[in-house]
Amino acid sequence: FKQLVMTNVQSTYQTYVEALKKEGKFDKEAQEKALSRCVNNVKKTMPDATRKWLSSNHQDITEVIKQMIESCIKESKDNGKN
């Protein structure tokens, strides 16, 4: 699951965030849009088995995905990738 999320975080950064940062346009609204895009992409690419496991162990799958995205972003920043 973590690798799936990290792949989507990197993809969102490369296809959306990076250009906005270069233009100085990565504001709060753009940040929220990037998060929403990433959450939706994770949901689209998530295997059914993962979705079922998350559903049976967590009340709010979206919140779990958001938390993992934030964790992956922090890890990526700590490793100097963003």
Short mmCIF file of N, CA, C and O in Angstrom, two decimals:
data_model
loop_
_atom_site.label_atom_id
_atom_site.label_comp_id
_atom_site.label_asym_id
_atom_site.label_seq_id
_atom_site.Cartn_x
_atom_site.Cartn_y
_atom_site.Cartn_z
N PHE A 1 0.83 -1.20 0.00
CA PHE A 1 0.00 0.00 0.00
C PHE A 1 0.87 1.26 0.00
O PHE A 1 0.61 2.18 -0.75
N LYS A 2 1.91 1.24 0.83
CA LYS A 2 2.77 2.42 0.90
C LYS A 2 3.43 2.70 -0.45
O LYS A 2 3.52 3.85 -0.87
N GLN A 3 3.89 1.65 -1.14
CA GLN A 3 4.54 1.86 -2.44
C GLN A 3 3.54 2.43 -3.45
O GLN A 3 3.89 3.31 -4.24
N LEU A 4 2.31 1.96 -3.41
CA LEU A 4 1.26 2.48 -4.29
C LEU A 4 1.05 3.97 -4.05
O LEU A 4 0.99 4.77 -4.99
N VAL A 5 0.98 4.35 -2.79
CA VAL A 5 0.78 5.76 -2.43
C VAL A 5 2.00 6.58 -2.85
O VAL A 5 1.86 7.65 -3.45
N MET A 6 3.21 6.08 -2.57
CA MET A 6 4.42 6.82 -2.92
C MET A 6 4.51 7.04 -4.43
O MET A 6 4.86 8.13 -4.88
N THR A 7 4.16 6.04 -5.20
CA THR A 7 4.17 6.17 -6.66
C THR A 7 3.22 7.28 -7.10
O THR A 7 3.56 8.10 -7.96
N ASN A 8 2.05 7.33 -6.49
CA ASN A 8 1.07 8.37 -6.84
C ASN A 8 1.49 9.74 -6.35
O ASN A 8 1.24 10.74 -7.03
N VAL A 9 2.15 9.82 -5.21
CA VAL A 9 2.68 11.09 -4.72
C VAL A 9 3.73 11.62 -5.71
O VAL A 9 3.70 12.79 -6.10
N GLN A 10 4.63 10.75 -6.13
CA GLN A 10 5.67 11.16 -7.07
C GLN A 10 5.08 11.59 -8.41
O GLN A 10 5.51 12.58 -9.00
N SER A 11 4.09 10.85 -8.87
CA SER A 11 3.43 11.18 -10.13
C SER A 11 2.72 12.54 -10.05
O SER A 11 2.83 13.37 -10.96
N THR A 12 2.00 12.77 -8.96
CA THR A 12 1.31 14.05 -8.78
C THR A 12 2.31 15.19 -8.72
O THR A 12 2.08 16.25 -9.30
N TYR A 13 3.42 14.96 -8.05
CA TYR A 13 4.46 15.99 -7.97
C TYR A 13 4.99 16.31 -9.37
O TYR A 13 5.08 17.48 -9.76
N GLN A 14 5.30 15.28 -10.14
CA GLN A 14 5.89 15.49 -11.45
C GLN A 14 4.93 16.09 -12.46
O GLN A 14 5.32 16.89 -13.31
N THR A 15 3.66 15.71 -12.38
CA THR A 15 2.70 16.15 -13.39
C THR A 15 1.92 17.40 -13.02
O THR A 15 1.27 17.99 -13.88
N TYR A 16 1.99 17.81 -11.75
CA TYR A 16 1.16 18.94 -11.32
C TYR A 16 1.92 19.92 -10.43
O TYR A 16 2.03 21.10 -10.74
N VAL A 17 2.47 19.44 -9.36
CA VAL A 17 3.06 20.31 -8.33
C VAL A 17 4.32 21.01 -8.81
O VAL A 17 4.48 22.22 -8.61
N GLU A 18 5.20 20.28 -9.43
CA GLU A 18 6.50 20.82 -9.82
C GLU A 18 6.39 22.09 -10.68
O GLU A 18 7.05 23.09 -10.41
N ALA A 19 5.53 22.04 -11.69
CA ALA A 19 5.36 23.21 -12.57
C ALA A 19 4.81 24.40 -11.80
O ALA A 19 5.25 25.54 -12.01
N LEU A 20 3.84 24.16 -10.94
CA LEU A 20 3.25 25.26 -10.16
C LEU A 20 4.28 25.87 -9.21
O LEU A 20 4.31 27.09 -9.02
N LYS A 21 5.12 25.04 -8.61
CA LYS A 21 6.17 25.56 -7.72
C LYS A 21 7.15 26.43 -8.49
O LYS A 21 7.55 27.49 -8.01
N LYS A 22 7.51 26.00 -9.69
CA LYS A 22 8.45 26.78 -10.51
C LYS A 22 7.87 28.14 -10.87
O LYS A 22 8.60 29.11 -10.99
N GLU A 23 6.56 28.19 -11.05
CA GLU A 23 5.88 29.43 -11.40
C GLU A 23 5.50 30.25 -10.17
O GLU A 23 4.94 31.34 -10.30
N GLY A 24 5.76 29.71 -8.98
CA GLY A 24 5.39 30.40 -7.75
C GLY A 24 3.89 30.42 -7.51
O GLY A 24 3.37 31.29 -6.82
N LYS A 25 3.18 29.43 -8.06
CA LYS A 25 1.72 29.39 -7.97
C LYS A 25 1.20 28.23 -7.13
O LYS A 25 0.03 27.90 -7.18
N PHE A 26 2.09 27.61 -6.35
CA PHE A 26 1.65 26.49 -5.53
C PHE A 26 1.17 27.02 -4.19
O PHE A 26 1.88 27.03 -3.20
N ASP A 27 -0.09 27.46 -4.19
CA ASP A 27 -0.69 28.03 -2.99
C ASP A 27 -1.57 26.99 -2.28
O ASP A 27 -1.58 25.82 -2.66
N LYS A 28 -2.29 27.42 -1.28
CA LYS A 28 -3.14 26.53 -0.49
C LYS A 28 -4.17 25.82 -1.36
O LYS A 28 -4.40 24.61 -1.22
N GLU A 29 -4.78 26.54 -2.28
CA GLU A 29 -5.79 25.95 -3.17
C GLU A 29 -5.16 24.87 -4.06
O GLU A 29 -5.72 23.79 -4.24
N ALA A 30 -3.98 25.16 -4.60
CA ALA A 30 -3.29 24.19 -5.44
C ALA A 30 -2.87 22.97 -4.63
O ALA A 30 -2.90 21.84 -5.11
N GLN A 31 -2.49 23.21 -3.38
CA GLN A 31 -2.11 22.12 -2.48
C GLN A 31 -3.29 21.17 -2.25
O GLN A 31 -3.15 19.95 -2.32
N GLU A 32 -4.46 21.76 -2.01
CA GLU A 32 -5.65 20.95 -1.79
C GLU A 32 -6.04 20.18 -3.05
O GLU A 32 -6.45 19.02 -2.98
N LYS A 33 -5.87 20.81 -4.20
CA LYS A 33 -6.18 20.14 -5.47
C LYS A 33 -5.21 18.99 -5.71
O LYS A 33 -5.61 17.91 -6.17
N ALA A 34 -3.94 19.19 -5.40
CA ALA A 34 -2.94 18.13 -5.56
C ALA A 34 -3.27 16.94 -4.65
O ALA A 34 -3.19 15.78 -5.08
N LEU A 35 -3.66 17.23 -3.42
CA LEU A 35 -4.03 16.17 -2.49
C LEU A 35 -5.24 15.40 -3.00
O LEU A 35 -5.25 14.16 -3.00
N SER A 36 -6.23 16.11 -3.49
CA SER A 36 -7.43 15.48 -4.02
C SER A 36 -7.10 14.60 -5.22
O SER A 36 -7.59 13.47 -5.33
N ARG A 37 -6.27 15.11 -6.12
CA ARG A 37 -5.85 14.32 -7.30
C ARG A 37 -5.15 13.05 -6.87
O ARG A 37 -5.40 11.97 -7.40
N CYS A 38 -4.25 13.20 -5.91
CA CYS A 38 -3.48 12.05 -5.45
C CYS A 38 -4.38 11.01 -4.78
O CYS A 38 -4.26 9.82 -5.06
N VAL A 39 -5.29 11.45 -3.93
CA VAL A 39 -6.23 10.54 -3.27
C VAL A 39 -7.03 9.78 -4.34
O VAL A 39 -7.17 8.55 -4.27
N ASN A 40 -7.55 10.49 -5.31
CA ASN A 40 -8.35 9.86 -6.37
C ASN A 40 -7.53 8.86 -7.17
O ASN A 40 -8.03 7.78 -7.51
N ASN A 41 -6.28 9.20 -7.46
CA ASN A 41 -5.42 8.28 -8.21
C ASN A 41 -5.09 7.04 -7.40
O ASN A 41 -5.04 5.93 -7.94
N VAL A 42 -4.87 7.20 -6.11
CA VAL A 42 -4.62 6.04 -5.24
C VAL A 42 -5.84 5.13 -5.25
O VAL A 42 -5.73 3.91 -5.41
N LYS A 43 -7.01 5.72 -5.11
CA LYS A 43 -8.24 4.92 -5.11
C LYS A 43 -8.43 4.17 -6.43
O LYS A 43 -8.86 3.02 -6.44
N LYS A 44 -8.11 4.83 -7.55
CA LYS A 44 -8.27 4.20 -8.87
C LYS A 44 -7.32 3.03 -9.07
O LYS A 44 -7.66 2.06 -9.74
N THR A 45 -6.12 3.15 -8.53
CA THR A 45 -5.09 2.13 -8.78
C THR A 45 -4.98 1.10 -7.66
O THR A 45 -4.20 0.16 -7.78
N MET A 46 -5.75 1.27 -6.62
CA MET A 46 -5.68 0.37 -5.47
C MET A 46 -6.31 -0.98 -5.80
O MET A 46 -7.43 -1.04 -6.29
N PRO A 47 -5.58 -2.06 -5.54
CA PRO A 47 -6.16 -3.39 -5.76
C PRO A 47 -7.38 -3.62 -4.87
O PRO A 47 -7.46 -3.09 -3.76
N ASP A 48 -8.30 -4.42 -5.35
CA ASP A 48 -9.52 -4.71 -4.59
C ASP A 48 -9.21 -5.29 -3.21
O ASP A 48 -9.88 -4.96 -2.23
N ALA A 49 -8.21 -6.14 -3.13
CA ALA A 49 -7.87 -6.76 -1.84
C ALA A 49 -7.44 -5.69 -0.83
O ALA A 49 -7.80 -5.75 0.35
N THR A 50 -6.69 -4.70 -1.29
CA THR A 50 -6.25 -3.61 -0.41
C THR A 50 -7.44 -2.79 0.04
O THR A 50 -7.57 -2.44 1.22
N ARG A 51 -8.31 -2.48 -0.91
CA ARG A 51 -9.52 -1.71 -0.59
C ARG A 51 -10.38 -2.43 0.45
O ARG A 51 -10.85 -1.84 1.41
N LYS A 52 -10.55 -3.74 0.26
CA LYS A 52 -11.36 -4.52 1.21
C LYS A 52 -10.72 -4.54 2.59
O LYS A 52 -11.40 -4.42 3.60
N TRP A 53 -9.38 -4.73 2.62
CA TRP A 53 -8.70 -4.75 3.91
C TRP A 53 -8.85 -3.40 4.62
O TRP A 53 -9.15 -3.35 5.81
N LEU A 54 -8.62 -2.31 3.89
CA LEU A 54 -8.77 -0.98 4.49
C LEU A 54 -10.19 -0.75 4.98
O LEU A 54 -10.40 -0.20 6.06
N SER A 55 -11.16 -1.16 4.19
CA SER A 55 -12.56 -0.98 4.57
C SER A 55 -12.92 -1.74 5.84
O SER A 55 -13.69 -1.26 6.66
N SER A 56 -12.34 -2.91 6.00
CA SER A 56 -12.68 -3.72 7.17
C SER A 56 -11.91 -3.29 8.41
O SER A 56 -12.30 -3.63 9.52
N ASN A 57 -10.83 -2.53 8.23
CA ASN A 57 -10.00 -2.12 9.37
C ASN A 57 -10.05 -0.63 9.70
O ASN A 57 -9.50 -0.22 10.73
N HIS A 58 -10.67 0.15 8.83
CA HIS A 58 -10.73 1.60 9.05
C HIS A 58 -12.09 2.12 8.62
O HIS A 58 -12.65 1.68 7.62
N GLN A 59 -12.59 3.10 9.34
CA GLN A 59 -13.90 3.67 9.01
C GLN A 59 -13.83 4.57 7.78
O GLN A 59 -14.76 4.64 7.00
N ASP A 60 -12.74 5.29 7.62
CA ASP A 60 -12.65 6.29 6.56
C ASP A 60 -11.40 6.04 5.71
O ASP A 60 -10.30 6.45 6.06
N ILE A 61 -11.59 5.36 4.58
CA ILE A 61 -10.47 5.03 3.70
C ILE A 61 -9.78 6.29 3.20
O ILE A 61 -8.55 6.36 3.13
N THR A 62 -10.55 7.30 2.85
CA THR A 62 -9.98 8.54 2.35
C THR A 62 -9.02 9.16 3.35
O THR A 62 -7.94 9.62 2.99
N GLU A 63 -9.39 9.15 4.60
CA GLU A 63 -8.53 9.72 5.65
C GLU A 63 -7.24 8.91 5.80
O GLU A 63 -6.17 9.49 5.97
N VAL A 64 -7.34 7.61 5.70
CA VAL A 64 -6.14 6.75 5.77
C VAL A 64 -5.22 7.06 4.60
O VAL A 64 -4.00 7.18 4.77
N ILE A 65 -5.79 7.20 3.41
CA ILE A 65 -4.99 7.53 2.23
C ILE A 65 -4.33 8.89 2.41
O ILE A 65 -3.13 9.05 2.12
N LYS A 66 -5.06 9.89 2.89
CA LYS A 66 -4.49 11.22 3.11
C LYS A 66 -3.32 11.17 4.09
O LYS A 66 -2.30 11.81 3.88
N GLN A 67 -3.49 10.41 5.15
CA GLN A 67 -2.42 10.29 6.15
C GLN A 67 -1.18 9.64 5.53
O GLN A 67 -0.05 10.09 5.78
N MET A 68 -1.38 8.62 4.71
CA MET A 68 -0.25 7.96 4.07
C MET A 68 0.41 8.90 3.05
O MET A 68 1.64 8.92 2.92
N ILE A 69 -0.38 9.69 2.35
CA ILE A 69 0.17 10.67 1.41
C ILE A 69 1.05 11.66 2.15
O ILE A 69 2.19 11.94 1.73
N GLU A 70 0.55 12.19 3.26
CA GLU A 70 1.34 13.15 4.05
C GLU A 70 2.64 12.52 4.55
O GLU A 70 3.69 13.15 4.53
N SER A 71 2.55 11.27 4.97
CA SER A 71 3.74 10.55 5.42
C SER A 71 4.75 10.38 4.28
O SER A 71 5.96 10.58 4.47
N CYS A 72 4.26 10.04 3.11
CA CYS A 72 5.15 9.86 1.95
C CYS A 72 5.77 11.19 1.51
O CYS A 72 6.95 11.23 1.13
N ILE A 73 5.01 12.27 1.59
CA ILE A 73 5.55 13.60 1.25
C ILE A 73 6.66 13.96 2.22
O ILE A 73 7.73 14.42 1.81
N LYS A 74 6.42 13.74 3.50
CA LYS A 74 7.44 14.05 4.51
C LYS A 74 8.70 13.21 4.27
O LYS A 74 9.81 13.72 4.29
N GLU A 75 8.50 11.93 4.02
CA GLU A 75 9.64 11.04 3.77
C GLU A 75 10.42 11.50 2.53
O GLU A 75 11.64 11.52 2.54
N SER A 76 9.70 11.88 1.51
CA SER A 76 10.32 12.35 0.29
C SER A 76 11.12 13.63 0.52
O SER A 76 12.26 13.78 0.06
N LYS A 77 10.55 14.56 1.30
CA LYS A 77 11.25 15.80 1.63
C LYS A 77 12.48 15.52 2.49
O LYS A 77 13.54 16.11 2.28
N ASP A 78 12.33 14.62 3.45
CA ASP A 78 13.45 14.26 4.33
C ASP A 78 14.61 13.64 3.53
O ASP A 78 15.77 13.80 3.90
N ASN A 79 14.25 12.97 2.43
CA ASN A 79 15.27 12.36 1.59
C ASN A 79 15.75 13.28 0.48
O ASN A 79 16.51 12.88 -0.39
N GLY A 80 15.24 14.53 0.50
CA GLY A 80 15.68 15.54 -0.47
C GLY A 80 15.16 15.38 -1.87
O GLY A 80 15.74 15.87 -2.83
N LYS A 81 14.01 14.70 -2.03
CA LYS A 81 13.48 14.48 -3.36
C LYS A 81 12.47 15.51 -3.80
O LYS A 81 12.10 15.58 -4.95
N ASN A 82 11.97 16.36 -2.90
CA ASN A 82 10.99 17.40 -3.27
C ASN A 82 11.36 18.68 -2.56
O ASN A 82 11.64 18.76 -1.46
#
